[in-house]
XYZ file of C-alpha atoms in Angstrom:
317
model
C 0.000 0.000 0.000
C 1.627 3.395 -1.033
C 2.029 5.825 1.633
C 1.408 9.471 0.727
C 2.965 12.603 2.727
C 0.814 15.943 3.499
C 3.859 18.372 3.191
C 7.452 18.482 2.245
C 9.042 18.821 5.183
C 7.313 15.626 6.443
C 8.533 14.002 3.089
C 11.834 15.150 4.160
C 11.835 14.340 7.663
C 10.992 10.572 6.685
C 13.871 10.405 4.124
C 16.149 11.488 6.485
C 14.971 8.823 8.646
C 15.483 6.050 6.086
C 18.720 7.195 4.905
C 19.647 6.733 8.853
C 17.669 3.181 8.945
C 19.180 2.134 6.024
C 22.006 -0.925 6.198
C 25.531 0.856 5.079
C 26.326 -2.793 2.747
C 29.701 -1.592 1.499
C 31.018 1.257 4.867
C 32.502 -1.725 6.657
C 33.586 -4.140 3.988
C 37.259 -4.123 5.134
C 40.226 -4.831 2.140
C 42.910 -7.231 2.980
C 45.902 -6.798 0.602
C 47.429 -10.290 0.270
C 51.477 -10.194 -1.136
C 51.147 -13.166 -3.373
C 48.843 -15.504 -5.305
C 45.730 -17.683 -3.953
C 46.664 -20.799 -2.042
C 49.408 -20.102 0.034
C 49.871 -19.155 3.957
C 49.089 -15.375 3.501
C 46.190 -15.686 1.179
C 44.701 -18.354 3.749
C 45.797 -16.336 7.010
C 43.599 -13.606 5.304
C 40.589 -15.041 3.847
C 40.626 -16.949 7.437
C 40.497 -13.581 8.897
C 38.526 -11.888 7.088
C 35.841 -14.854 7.410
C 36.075 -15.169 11.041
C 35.516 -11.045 12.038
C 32.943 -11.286 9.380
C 31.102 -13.957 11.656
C 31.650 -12.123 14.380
C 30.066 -8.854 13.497
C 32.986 -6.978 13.240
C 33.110 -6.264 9.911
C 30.363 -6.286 7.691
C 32.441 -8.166 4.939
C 35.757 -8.644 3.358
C 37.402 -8.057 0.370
C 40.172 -9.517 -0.636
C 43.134 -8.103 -3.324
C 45.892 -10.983 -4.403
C 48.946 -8.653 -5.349
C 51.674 -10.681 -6.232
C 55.283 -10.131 -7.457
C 59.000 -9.591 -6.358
C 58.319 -12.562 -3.275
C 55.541 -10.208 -1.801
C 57.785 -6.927 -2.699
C 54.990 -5.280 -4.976
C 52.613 -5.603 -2.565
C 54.735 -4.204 0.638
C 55.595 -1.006 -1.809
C 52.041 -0.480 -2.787
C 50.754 -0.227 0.921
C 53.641 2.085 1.383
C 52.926 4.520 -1.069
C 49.223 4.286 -3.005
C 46.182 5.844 -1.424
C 44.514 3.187 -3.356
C 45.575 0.930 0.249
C 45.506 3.330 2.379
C 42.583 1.493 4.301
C 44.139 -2.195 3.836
C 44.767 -4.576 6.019
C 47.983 -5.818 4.203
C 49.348 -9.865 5.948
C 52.983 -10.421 6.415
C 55.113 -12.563 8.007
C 58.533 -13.477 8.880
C 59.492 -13.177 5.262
C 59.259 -9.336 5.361
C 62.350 -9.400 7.391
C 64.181 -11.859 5.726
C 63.722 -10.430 2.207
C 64.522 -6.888 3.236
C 67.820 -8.278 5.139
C 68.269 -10.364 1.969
C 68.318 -7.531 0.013
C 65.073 -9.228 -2.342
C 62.959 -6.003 -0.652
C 63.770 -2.391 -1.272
C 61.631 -1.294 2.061
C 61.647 -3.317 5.196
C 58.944 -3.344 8.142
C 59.989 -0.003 8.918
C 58.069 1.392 5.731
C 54.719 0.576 6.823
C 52.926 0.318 10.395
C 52.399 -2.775 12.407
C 48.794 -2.986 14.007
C 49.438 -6.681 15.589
C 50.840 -10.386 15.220
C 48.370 -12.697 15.784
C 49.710 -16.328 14.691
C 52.381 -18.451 14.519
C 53.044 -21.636 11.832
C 55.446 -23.802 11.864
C 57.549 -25.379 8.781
C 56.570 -28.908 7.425
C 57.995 -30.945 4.735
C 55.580 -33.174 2.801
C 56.293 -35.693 -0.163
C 53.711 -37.532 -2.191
C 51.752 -40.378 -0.550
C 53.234 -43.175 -2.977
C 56.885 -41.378 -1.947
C 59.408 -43.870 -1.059
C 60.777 -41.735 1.873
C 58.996 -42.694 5.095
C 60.988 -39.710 7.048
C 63.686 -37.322 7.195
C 66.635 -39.074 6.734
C 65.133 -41.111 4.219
C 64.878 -38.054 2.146
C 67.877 -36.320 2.801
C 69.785 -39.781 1.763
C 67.696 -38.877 -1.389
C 68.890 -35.166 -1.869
C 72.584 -36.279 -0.965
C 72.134 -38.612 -4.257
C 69.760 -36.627 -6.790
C 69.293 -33.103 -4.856
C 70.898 -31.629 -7.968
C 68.542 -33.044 -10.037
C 65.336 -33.486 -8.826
C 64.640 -29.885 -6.678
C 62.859 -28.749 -3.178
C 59.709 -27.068 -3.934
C 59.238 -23.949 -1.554
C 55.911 -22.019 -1.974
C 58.049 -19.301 -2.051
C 61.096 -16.927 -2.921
C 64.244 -18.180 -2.635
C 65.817 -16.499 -0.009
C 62.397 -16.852 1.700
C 61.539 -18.632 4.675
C 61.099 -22.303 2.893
C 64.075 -22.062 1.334
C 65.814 -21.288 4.842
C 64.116 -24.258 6.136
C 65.734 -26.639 3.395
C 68.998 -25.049 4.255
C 68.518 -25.233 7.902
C 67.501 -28.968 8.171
C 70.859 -29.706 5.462
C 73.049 -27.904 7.736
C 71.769 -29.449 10.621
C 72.396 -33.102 9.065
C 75.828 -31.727 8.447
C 75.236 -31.911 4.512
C 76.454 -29.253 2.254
C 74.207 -26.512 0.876
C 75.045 -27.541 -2.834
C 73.243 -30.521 -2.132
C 70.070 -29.099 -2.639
C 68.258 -27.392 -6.046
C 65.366 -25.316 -4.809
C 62.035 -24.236 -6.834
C 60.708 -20.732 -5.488
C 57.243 -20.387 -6.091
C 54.453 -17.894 -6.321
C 52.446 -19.290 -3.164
C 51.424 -22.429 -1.658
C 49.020 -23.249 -5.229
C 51.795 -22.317 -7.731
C 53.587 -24.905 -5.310
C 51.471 -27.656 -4.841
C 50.636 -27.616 -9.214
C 54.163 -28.190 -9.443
C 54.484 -30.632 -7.215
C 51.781 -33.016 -8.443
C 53.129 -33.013 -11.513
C 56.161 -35.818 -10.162
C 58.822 -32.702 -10.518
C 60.636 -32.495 -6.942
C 61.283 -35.177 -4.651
C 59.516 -33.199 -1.688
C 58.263 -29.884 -1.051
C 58.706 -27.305 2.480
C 56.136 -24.669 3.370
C 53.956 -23.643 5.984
C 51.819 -26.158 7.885
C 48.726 -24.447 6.995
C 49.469 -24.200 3.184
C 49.151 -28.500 2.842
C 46.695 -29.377 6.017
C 43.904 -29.988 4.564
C 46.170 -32.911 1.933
C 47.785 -34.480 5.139
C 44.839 -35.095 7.104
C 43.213 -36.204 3.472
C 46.453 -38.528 3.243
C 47.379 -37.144 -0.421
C 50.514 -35.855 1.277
C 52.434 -37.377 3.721
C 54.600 -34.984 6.514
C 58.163 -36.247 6.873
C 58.681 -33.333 9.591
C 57.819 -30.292 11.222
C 59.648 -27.437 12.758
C 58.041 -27.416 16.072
C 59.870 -27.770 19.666
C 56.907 -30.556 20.148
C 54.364 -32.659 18.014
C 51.121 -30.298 17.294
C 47.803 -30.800 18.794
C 45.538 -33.226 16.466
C 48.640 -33.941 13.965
C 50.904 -37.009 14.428
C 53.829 -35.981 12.468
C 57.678 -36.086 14.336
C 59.807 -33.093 14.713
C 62.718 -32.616 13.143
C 64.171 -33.018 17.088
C 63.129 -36.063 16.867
C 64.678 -37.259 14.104
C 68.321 -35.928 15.049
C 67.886 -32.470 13.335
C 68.342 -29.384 15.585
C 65.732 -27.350 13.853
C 62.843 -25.714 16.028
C 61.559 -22.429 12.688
C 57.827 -20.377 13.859
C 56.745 -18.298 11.095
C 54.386 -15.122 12.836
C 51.686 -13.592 10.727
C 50.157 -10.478 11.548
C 48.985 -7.470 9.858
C 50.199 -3.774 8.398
C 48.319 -0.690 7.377
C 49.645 2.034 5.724
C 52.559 4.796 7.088
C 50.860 7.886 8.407
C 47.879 6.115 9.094
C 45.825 8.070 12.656
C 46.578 5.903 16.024
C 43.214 5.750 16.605
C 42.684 3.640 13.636
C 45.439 1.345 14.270
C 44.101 1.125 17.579
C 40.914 -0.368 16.042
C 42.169 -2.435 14.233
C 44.604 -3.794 17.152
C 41.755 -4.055 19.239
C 39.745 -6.212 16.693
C 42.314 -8.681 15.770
C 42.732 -8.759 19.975
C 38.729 -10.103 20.406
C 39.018 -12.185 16.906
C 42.430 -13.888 18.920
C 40.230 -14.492 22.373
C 37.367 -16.149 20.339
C 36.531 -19.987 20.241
C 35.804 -19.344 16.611
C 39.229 -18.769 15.953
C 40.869 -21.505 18.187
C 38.555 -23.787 15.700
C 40.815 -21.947 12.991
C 44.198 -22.571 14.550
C 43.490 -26.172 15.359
C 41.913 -26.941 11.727
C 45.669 -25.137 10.527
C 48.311 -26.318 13.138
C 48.088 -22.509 13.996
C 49.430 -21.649 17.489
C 48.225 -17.797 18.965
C 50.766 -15.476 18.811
C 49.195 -11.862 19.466
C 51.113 -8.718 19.589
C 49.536 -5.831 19.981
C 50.591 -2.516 18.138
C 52.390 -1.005 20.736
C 54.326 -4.139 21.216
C 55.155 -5.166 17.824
C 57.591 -2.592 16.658
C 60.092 -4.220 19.257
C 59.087 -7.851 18.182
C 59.630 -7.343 14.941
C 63.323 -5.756 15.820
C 63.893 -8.738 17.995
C 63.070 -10.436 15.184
C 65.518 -8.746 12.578
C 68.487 -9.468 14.938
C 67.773 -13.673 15.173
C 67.421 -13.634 10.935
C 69.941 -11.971 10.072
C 72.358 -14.595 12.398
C 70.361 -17.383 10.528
C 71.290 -15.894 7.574
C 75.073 -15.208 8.263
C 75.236 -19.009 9.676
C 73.867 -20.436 7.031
């Protein structure tokens, strides 16, 4: 039935009203800027995210931008200096340190502002389920033989944090570095296409990147870099088999340089109640996630903390 109004001013006064009344669809969508393709640990970390605050009712919905290139470099520089992110949510992880100390970044953490870590994954290494190699030192017998031939698959950069892995579990067998070839990809899918295809005796990356094929037993998990076994999985450390190699990758998130406390406060303060939820303990658990949150004010020092223990890794190795 069409309702009629006696003046103008009560027109207006009831179309102000509506406009207030009216859901604002697209005012809370929040945009994650992910550094690399779909498929791998940041793209998941952020869909995750984005998914899980969208339950929750703090956001109204999420929008997600893949920006790949230079190992996650493109993306870093973008949030650094285009307005078009200037109200992004950009995930990072270790890798943003190691590539700036590497020199594979021209900015470094420093470039952008840190609003909070909230995870951290360990390194796995995973072959095929018809592999031959039952465990580690099955497989680095392997690379010893054929590393030069048939290559490590790391879902990303070399340089990056899977390819520090590789060299960290060689070293700590006591096996030269030559040993091994390693494929950099672009992300966990670019990754996991190449290794179905039979091209590299095994493949490293994060835990969450290949869950979902372990527990569906298309992959098998040789070893992880955890101090202990993680809840729900029943793969062996590398401790455990003889190799001194205990790696956490964080995650958190960036916004853009100059962007108002206040707003970075927010955000902290979101990503704190998203961290205290069971909704995202169901998360972790499903990824072999453990909690790692850092608040804003506390993560400028973590991430310098952080910057001192790679670059030894990297002049040890």
């Amino acid at each position: 039935m069409p309702i009629f109004f006696r003046n103008v001013k009560t027109f207006l006064r009831a179309a102000a009203l509506m406009l207030a009344l009216a859901p604002t669809a697209h005012a809370d969508v929040q945009k994650f800027l992910i550094p690399a393709g779909e498929g791998g640990g940041w793209d998941t970390t952020a869909r995750e995210t984005g998914a899980a605050l969208t339950k929750m009712g703090l956001i109204g919905g999420a929008k997600y931008v893949n920006y790949s290139g230079e190992g996650g470099g493109r993306a870093l520089n973008a949030l650094a200096t285009s307005k078009e992110y200037k109200d992004a949510l950009m995930v990072q992880s270790l890798p943003l340190i190691l590539r700036s100390l590497s020199g594979v970044y021209d900015r470094s953490f420093r470039d952008v502002t840190p609003v909070a870590m909230l995870i951290a994954e360990y390194q796995v290494v995973v072959v095929d389920k018809d592999s031959p190699y039952k465990n580690m030192n099955e497989l680095l017998a392997a690379i010893k033989d054929i590393g030069k031939r048939k290559p490590i698959v790391g879902g990303s950069a070399k340089g990056s944090l899977d390819h520090i892995t590789a060299l960290a579990v060689l070293e700590a067998a006591n096996m030269s570095s030559k040993k091994l070839r390693y494929s950099a990809s672009d992300g966990g899918g670019d990754a996991m296409r190449k290794f179905s295809n039979g091209y590299a005796l095994a493949m490293v990356t994060g835990m969450g990147e290949v869950v979902k094929q372990i527990k569906s037993g298309e992959l098998r998990a040789l070893g992880v870099t955890s101090a202990e076994r993680l809840e729900g999985f029943d793969i062996p450390t590398m401790k455990e088999q003889g190799l001194d190699v205990v790696l956490a990758n964080w995650r958190g998130f960036f916004v853009a340089p100059g962007t108002p406390d206040k707003t970075v406060t927010k955000y902290a303060d979101m990503l704190a109640s998203l961290d205290k939820s069971p909704d995202w303990k169901t998360v972790r658990l499903k990824y072999g996630w453990e909690s790692l949150y850092i608040p804003a004010q506390d993560a400028r020092s973590f991430l310098e903390e952080q910057e001192v223990t790679i670059r030894r890794l990297l002049n040890s190795i």
